[in-house]
Amino acid sequence: MSTRVVIDPLTRIEGHLRVELLAEDRRIKDAFACTTQFRGVENVLVGRDPRDAWVFAQRICGVCTFTHGLCSIAAVEDAIGYPIPVQAKLIRDLMMRTILIQDHVIHFYQLQALDWVNVVTALKADPAEAARIGSSLSNWTGNSRGAMAETQETVKKIVESGQLSIFTNGYWDHPGYQLPPAVDLLAVTHYLQALTFQREMIKLHTIFGGKNPHPNMLVGGMATPINMDNEWTINQVRLDQLKAIVAGTQTFVEQVYYPDVLAIMGFYKEWFDIGAANPNLMALGLAGTWGSGDPNLYRGNRLEPGLLLDGDFRKPVPFDLSKIVEYISSGWYDYSVGADKALPPWQGETNPNYTGPQPPYEWLSDRPKYTWDKAPRYGDKAVQVGPIARMLLAYAQGEPSVVTMLDAAMAQLGIRLEQMNSTAGRTLARAMESVLMAREMQAVFADFAGRILNGDTAVFNPDKWEPSSWPQAAKGVGFVEAPRGLLSHWVQLEKGAIKNYQCVVPTTWNASGRDPSGQMGAFEYALAHSKQHPLTDKDKPLEALRTVHSFDPCMSCAVH
Amino acid sequence: MLVPPPPIWRAGETLGEQLAHAGVSRRDLLKFAGRMATLIAMGPLLPGQTAAIAETIADKLASVKKPNAVWLQLQECTGCLESTLRAGHTSIEELVLNMVSLNYCELVMAASGNAANAALDATNREPHILVINGSVPTANAGYCTIGGKSTETILREAAANATAILAVGSCAFDGCVQAAAPNPTGAVGVRDILTGREVVNVSGCPPIADVITATIVYVLTYGRTPPVDELGRPLFAYGARIHDNCPRRAHYDAGQFVTSFSDQASREGHCLAHMGCKGPDTFSPCPVIKWNGEISFPIQAGHPCLGCTEPHWFDRNTPFYHALPNIPGMGVESTANKVGAVALAAVGVGIAAHGVATLVRRHLRSDDDTPPSSD
Ligand code: SF4
């Protein structure tokens, strides 16, 4: 007899996710991912000026802020055939890598860490030992005994006050927490230091975009002028600030984030055998790859866009743009072609029709439709997107930086490539690509600064700004390898205005419900496909949280 | 009709100290605790027993230090909380670990599901500070549910015992992007649901982190909500237009305008009015407080202001790259009243009556500084 388990709100994610589980003998037997928020941004965009679209689209998500704006601009620039100056591309590259790393760091420490790190146990630690472990992992200057003792004092005050704030009702007595107290303390210290780090790092967005979250950008380039002889522009003061930010970023991810993830996953090795999702992975390239039009034509992308299918993680299959479609068989929508049919995004429709129970309700998934998420599929395949797809595709293509790093990590942890498709593997892949991104940022910044030295200051191309220069009707697509995976925006223009707008977002792929052939999306598959996923205590669903968090769910992205 | 909020605890003081300030003695507290003891025991107690339990309760109550807080995320994008994470002056860790006990906040709380809902229910039963990000869909409750409840129910339950209600961000203010035409979900802001309650609107998409935290700290420090403008926005942050404090203002006055994002004027930091700047129409402290540790703000970084602190900015301020009609050098020198009329026509039925009245007043007010001619 299976028991119903509901996790709603599933916290420490972006947006509103409800997970319904059927559990038996402390194992998950079935799972349903229910996205419970709809806003209708695609419908709001219809009829608007395409140069304004990024402002609307960016509000899809404030966590991966910038990403949807960039994707929107890439789609619009594709539609009107709008080339941009090299420096504008480099600024966008820097901003994209910034949000990728910042988002990954916040995800690990602020959103995911409390699944693995026990704040209360950190009280039992010897600060000196925590400092010793810290300095054995890296040269990070924040690993002093004093820093550890201070963290412990902060935690102690909170626990003793009886008002636990954000730690209220945590599962602190759950047997799943297995770190030695000193490692708990080290991780909590880095939790606090990560907050400081992300505040500093994001200033790169403020310099180029004026603010964050939701920095400003521009169709046709960027609005931030470069003029070494003016105080309001990108000048030597700004270049110095940028240089420091880029260097500080590399330090933090190399000395804190990546060593922490390696060490912590090392204590939880069994999680490389738990939470395998659909063995089909899709990516366009490394994190931060973005562009207009068919990704197979992108210049400068070190990798071929591709897929790894049916568990063969060594053989890349070419990517075909025309194979992306969306189903609504489990989503609260209508299609003019019928509910069991798929639509490609350029012909996509967003006709919301809520047929679930009126709240308050107890259970959603006993009806065929149980989520606001559409179900994107690649042809007939349910695929997984995200850092894991990027890293394994790069590995399969022999990208040297990835091969070196992944081989070293697998050797250290004693795991096989196939085990990377797991709860721990997805977590590790995210940290690993942050290091690669940080190193790339150094190169992009050097290129940007070097070009300024050579007098290349153009950031905006005025040629196609005026709607009179646009075709009467056009369509375009933009792609971004976003923090959570492959993102695409699909736009149709008519007479200078948006006729149709569709977004197929990483979490739309990963959080999708059943398609007409009954295939589960990645969240559901990872929780339920093996029927062996642990769930020790249905009132404290710690293990389910670990697996869902390993995807870094962004529900306002998934359903927009 | 506003319901006056009950007093709010001061930062750093225990309840005992707060009560002492309010003239409640230890003996009064013990008497109250004695009644509590009887209630909790739910049966007859020996005289000695009651006193002992009362002592314990009184001690516990008196040592309660931090105000509890509930932070709701309704229909929104989490940008407001991400902004809060970036606060430089009162940092998020200081706020959450030292100043309030944030017992419910989906983005950062440890507990999930039932445990999270239990924390919310328990906090809702006591006085607490309520911060809200996000709007409420009114077309169908199914557009946004949390814990199987409608967004409106979640909001009303959390507001019932709230001592201060802060609607943070444009979504909580008036529905922001999801309320833009055709407003597919009938999204509305908090004040349209909690009518009759005092709601402080910290508007912006998102608001500047330091404005969010300063509003909370204001409440903690003074024990009351800050004075606000007609739209409910704190005067300490929303008292002046961006245009009034803009570093490019001298160029506006001198008639020096950027006319393309690639022209020489853009490289020299001239005024962005012709590129669509909404600064003359937007009340916000961006040029004063700036963003992310006073690094910059949108106009400083070369992009026109989008006007995100104003009502229904996605309808009222679009197309974004079109100049406001009252900007000098744009051909027609409209009067403020005409500008108001245009803005109203553009927004159409999207704005409630009080918003319309405010808009008109705003535009009459901005008539005071006669725009200079550009030639
Ligand atoms: S119009 Fe905009 S850029 Fe020009 S002075 Fe006013 S606020 Fe500044």
PDB file of C-alpha atoms in Angstrom, chain B residues 185-292:
ATOM      1  CA  THR B 185      -4.390  36.228 -14.963  1.00  0.00           C
ATOM      2  CA  GLY B 186      -6.149  39.328 -13.612  1.00  0.00           C
ATOM      3  CA  ALA B 187      -3.108  40.054 -11.456  1.00  0.00           C
ATOM      4  CA  VAL B 188      -3.484  42.787  -8.839  1.00  0.00           C
ATOM      5  CA  GLY B 189      -1.272  44.236  -6.127  1.00  0.00           C
ATOM      6  CA  VAL B 190      -1.556  43.693  -2.388  1.00  0.00           C
ATOM      7  CA  ARG B 191      -3.467  46.889  -1.620  1.00  0.00           C
ATOM      8  CA  ASP B 192      -6.271  45.773  -3.946  1.00  0.00           C
ATOM      9  CA  ILE B 193      -6.760  42.657  -1.812  1.00  0.00           C
ATOM     10  CA  LEU B 194      -6.031  44.006   1.669  1.00  0.00           C
ATOM     11  CA  THR B 195      -8.366  46.970   1.340  1.00  0.00           C
ATOM     12  CA  GLY B 196      -8.746  48.853   4.580  1.00  0.00           C
ATOM     13  CA  ARG B 197      -5.279  47.830   5.794  1.00  0.00           C
ATOM     14  CA  GLU B 198      -2.248  50.052   5.813  1.00  0.00           C
ATOM     15  CA  VAL B 199       0.118  48.742   3.125  1.00  0.00           C
ATOM     16  CA  VAL B 200       3.526  50.299   2.551  1.00  0.00           C
ATOM     17  CA  ASN B 201       4.513  50.024  -1.115  1.00  0.00           C
ATOM     18  CA  VAL B 202       8.209  49.668  -1.762  1.00  0.00           C
ATOM     19  CA  SER B 203       7.862  49.908  -5.525  1.00  0.00           C
ATOM     20  CA  GLY B 204      10.412  49.083  -8.207  1.00  0.00           C
ATOM     21  CA  CYS B 205      11.286  46.175 -10.441  1.00  0.00           C
ATOM     22  CA  PRO B 206      13.002  45.250  -8.266  1.00  0.00           C
ATOM     23  CA  PRO B 207      13.409  47.970  -5.631  1.00  0.00           C
ATOM     24  CA  ILE B 208      16.962  48.905  -4.667  1.00  0.00           C
ATOM     25  CA  ALA B 209      18.152  46.434  -2.028  1.00  0.00           C
ATOM     26  CA  ASP B 210      19.042  49.163   0.448  1.00  0.00           C
ATOM     27  CA  VAL B 211      15.575  50.671   0.140  1.00  0.00           C
ATOM     28  CA  ILE B 212      13.974  47.310   0.937  1.00  0.00           C
ATOM     29  CA  THR B 213      16.122  46.713   4.001  1.00  0.00           C
ATOM     30  CA  ALA B 214      15.919  50.349   5.121  1.00  0.00           C
ATOM     31  CA  THR B 215      12.129  50.143   5.116  1.00  0.00           C
ATOM     32  CA  ILE B 216      12.251  47.079   7.339  1.00  0.00           C
ATOM     33  CA  VAL B 217      14.839  48.659   9.623  1.00  0.00           C
ATOM     34  CA  TYR B 218      12.698  51.808   9.818  1.00  0.00           C
ATOM     35  CA  VAL B 219       9.812  49.714  11.081  1.00  0.00           C
ATOM     36  CA  LEU B 220      12.033  47.943  13.610  1.00  0.00           C
ATOM     37  CA  THR B 221      13.626  51.147  14.823  1.00  0.00           C
ATOM     38  CA  TYR B 222      10.649  53.457  15.115  1.00  0.00           C
ATOM     39  CA  GLY B 223       8.028  50.863  15.853  1.00  0.00           C
ATOM     40  CA  ARG B 224       5.833  52.226  13.087  1.00  0.00           C
ATOM     41  CA  THR B 225       5.761  52.333   9.316  1.00  0.00           C
ATOM     42  CA  PRO B 226       7.382  55.301   7.568  1.00  0.00           C
ATOM     43  CA  PRO B 227       5.403  58.260   6.223  1.00  0.00           C
ATOM     44  CA  VAL B 228       4.342  57.594   2.628  1.00  0.00           C
ATOM     45  CA  ASP B 229       3.164  59.385  -0.517  1.00  0.00           C
ATOM     46  CA  GLU B 230      -0.297  59.023  -2.077  1.00  0.00           C
ATOM     47  CA  LEU B 231       0.720  55.686  -3.561  1.00  0.00           C
ATOM     48  CA  GLY B 232       1.896  54.330  -0.234  1.00  0.00           C
ATOM     49  CA  ARG B 233       5.603  54.676  -0.992  1.00  0.00           C
ATOM     50  CA  PRO B 234       7.996  55.738   1.799  1.00  0.00           C
ATOM     51  CA  LEU B 235       8.890  59.392   1.411  1.00  0.00           C
ATOM     52  CA  PHE B 236      12.469  58.770   2.501  1.00  0.00           C
ATOM     53  CA  ALA B 237      13.021  56.923  -0.761  1.00  0.00           C
ATOM     54  CA  TYR B 238      10.351  58.043  -3.203  1.00  0.00           C
ATOM     55  CA  GLY B 239      10.103  61.742  -2.418  1.00  0.00           C
ATOM     56  CA  ALA B 240      11.844  63.074  -5.517  1.00  0.00           C
ATOM     57  CA  ARG B 241      11.905  62.421  -9.235  1.00  0.00           C
ATOM     58  CA  ILE B 242      14.971  60.864 -10.815  1.00  0.00           C
ATOM     59  CA  HIS B 243      15.124  63.878 -13.112  1.00  0.00           C
ATOM     60  CA  ASP B 244      15.503  66.185 -10.078  1.00  0.00           C
ATOM     61  CA  ASN B 245      18.668  64.424  -8.913  1.00  0.00           C
ATOM     62  CA  CYS B 246      20.056  63.199 -12.219  1.00  0.00           C
ATOM     63  CA  PRO B 247      23.761  63.755 -12.874  1.00  0.00           C
ATOM     64  CA  ARG B 248      22.869  64.378 -16.548  1.00  0.00           C
ATOM     65  CA  ARG B 249      20.463  67.159 -15.613  1.00  0.00           C
ATOM     66  CA  ALA B 250      22.910  69.938 -16.557  1.00  0.00           C
ATOM     67  CA  HIS B 251      22.915  68.564 -20.101  1.00  0.00           C
ATOM     68  CA  TYR B 252      19.120  68.523 -20.136  1.00  0.00           C
ATOM     69  CA  ASP B 253      19.083  72.135 -19.031  1.00  0.00           C
ATOM     70  CA  ALA B 254      21.716  72.992 -21.643  1.00  0.00           C
ATOM     71  CA  GLY B 255      19.776  71.190 -24.367  1.00  0.00           C
ATOM     72  CA  GLN B 256      22.498  68.581 -24.937  1.00  0.00           C
ATOM     73  CA  PHE B 257      20.849  65.313 -25.883  1.00  0.00           C
ATOM     74  CA  VAL B 258      21.905  61.839 -26.931  1.00  0.00           C
ATOM     75  CA  THR B 259      20.094  61.081 -30.208  1.00  0.00           C
ATOM     76  CA  SER B 260      21.609  57.664 -30.934  1.00  0.00           C
ATOM     77  CA  PHE B 261      23.260  55.092 -28.660  1.00  0.00           C
ATOM     78  CA  SER B 262      26.356  55.408 -30.838  1.00  0.00           C
ATOM     79  CA  ASP B 263      26.690  59.198 -31.152  1.00  0.00           C
ATOM     80  CA  GLN B 264      29.339  61.444 -29.604  1.00  0.00           C
ATOM     81  CA  ALA B 265      26.803  62.802 -27.095  1.00  0.00           C
ATOM     82  CA  SER B 266      26.326  59.283 -25.724  1.00  0.00           C
ATOM     83  CA  ARG B 267      30.074  58.981 -25.169  1.00  0.00           C
ATOM     84  CA  GLU B 268      30.039  62.272 -23.307  1.00  0.00           C
ATOM     85  CA  GLY B 269      27.219  61.423 -20.947  1.00  0.00           C
ATOM     86  CA  HIS B 270      24.566  63.787 -22.270  1.00  0.00           C
ATOM     87  CA  CYS B 271      20.878  63.665 -21.405  1.00  0.00           C
ATOM     88  CA  LEU B 272      18.920  60.543 -22.475  1.00  0.00           C
ATOM     89  CA  ALA B 273      15.521  62.228 -22.780  1.00  0.00           C
ATOM     90  CA  HIS B 274      15.308  61.696 -26.532  1.00  0.00           C
ATOM     91  CA  MET B 275      16.148  58.008 -26.118  1.00  0.00           C
ATOM     92  CA  GLY B 276      13.033  57.587 -24.018  1.00  0.00           C
ATOM     93  CA  CYS B 277      14.213  58.414 -20.503  1.00  0.00           C
ATOM     94  CA  LYS B 278      11.335  58.240 -17.985  1.00  0.00           C
ATOM     95  CA  GLY B 279      13.343  60.043 -15.295  1.00  0.00           C
ATOM     96  CA  PRO B 280      11.177  63.200 -15.519  1.00  0.00           C
ATOM     97  CA  ASP B 281       8.156  61.068 -14.649  1.00  0.00           C
ATOM     98  CA  THR B 282       9.600  58.675 -12.081  1.00  0.00           C
ATOM     99  CA  PHE B 283       9.860  58.982  -8.325  1.00  0.00           C
ATOM    100  CA  SER B 284      12.840  56.934  -7.145  1.00  0.00           C
ATOM    101  CA  PRO B 285      16.155  57.414  -5.307  1.00  0.00           C
ATOM    102  CA  CYS B 286      18.275  55.682  -7.986  1.00  0.00           C
ATOM    103  CA  PRO B 287      20.601  58.668  -8.607  1.00  0.00           C
ATOM    104  CA  VAL B 288      21.065  59.215  -4.873  1.00  0.00           C
ATOM    105  CA  ILE B 289      21.364  55.737  -3.357  1.00  0.00           C
ATOM    106  CA  LYS B 290      22.436  53.981  -6.562  1.00  0.00           C
ATOM    107  CA  TRP B 291      22.674  50.216  -6.974  1.00  0.00           C
ATOM    108  CA  ASN B 292      24.695  47.314  -5.609  1.00  0.00           C
TER     109      ASN B 292
END
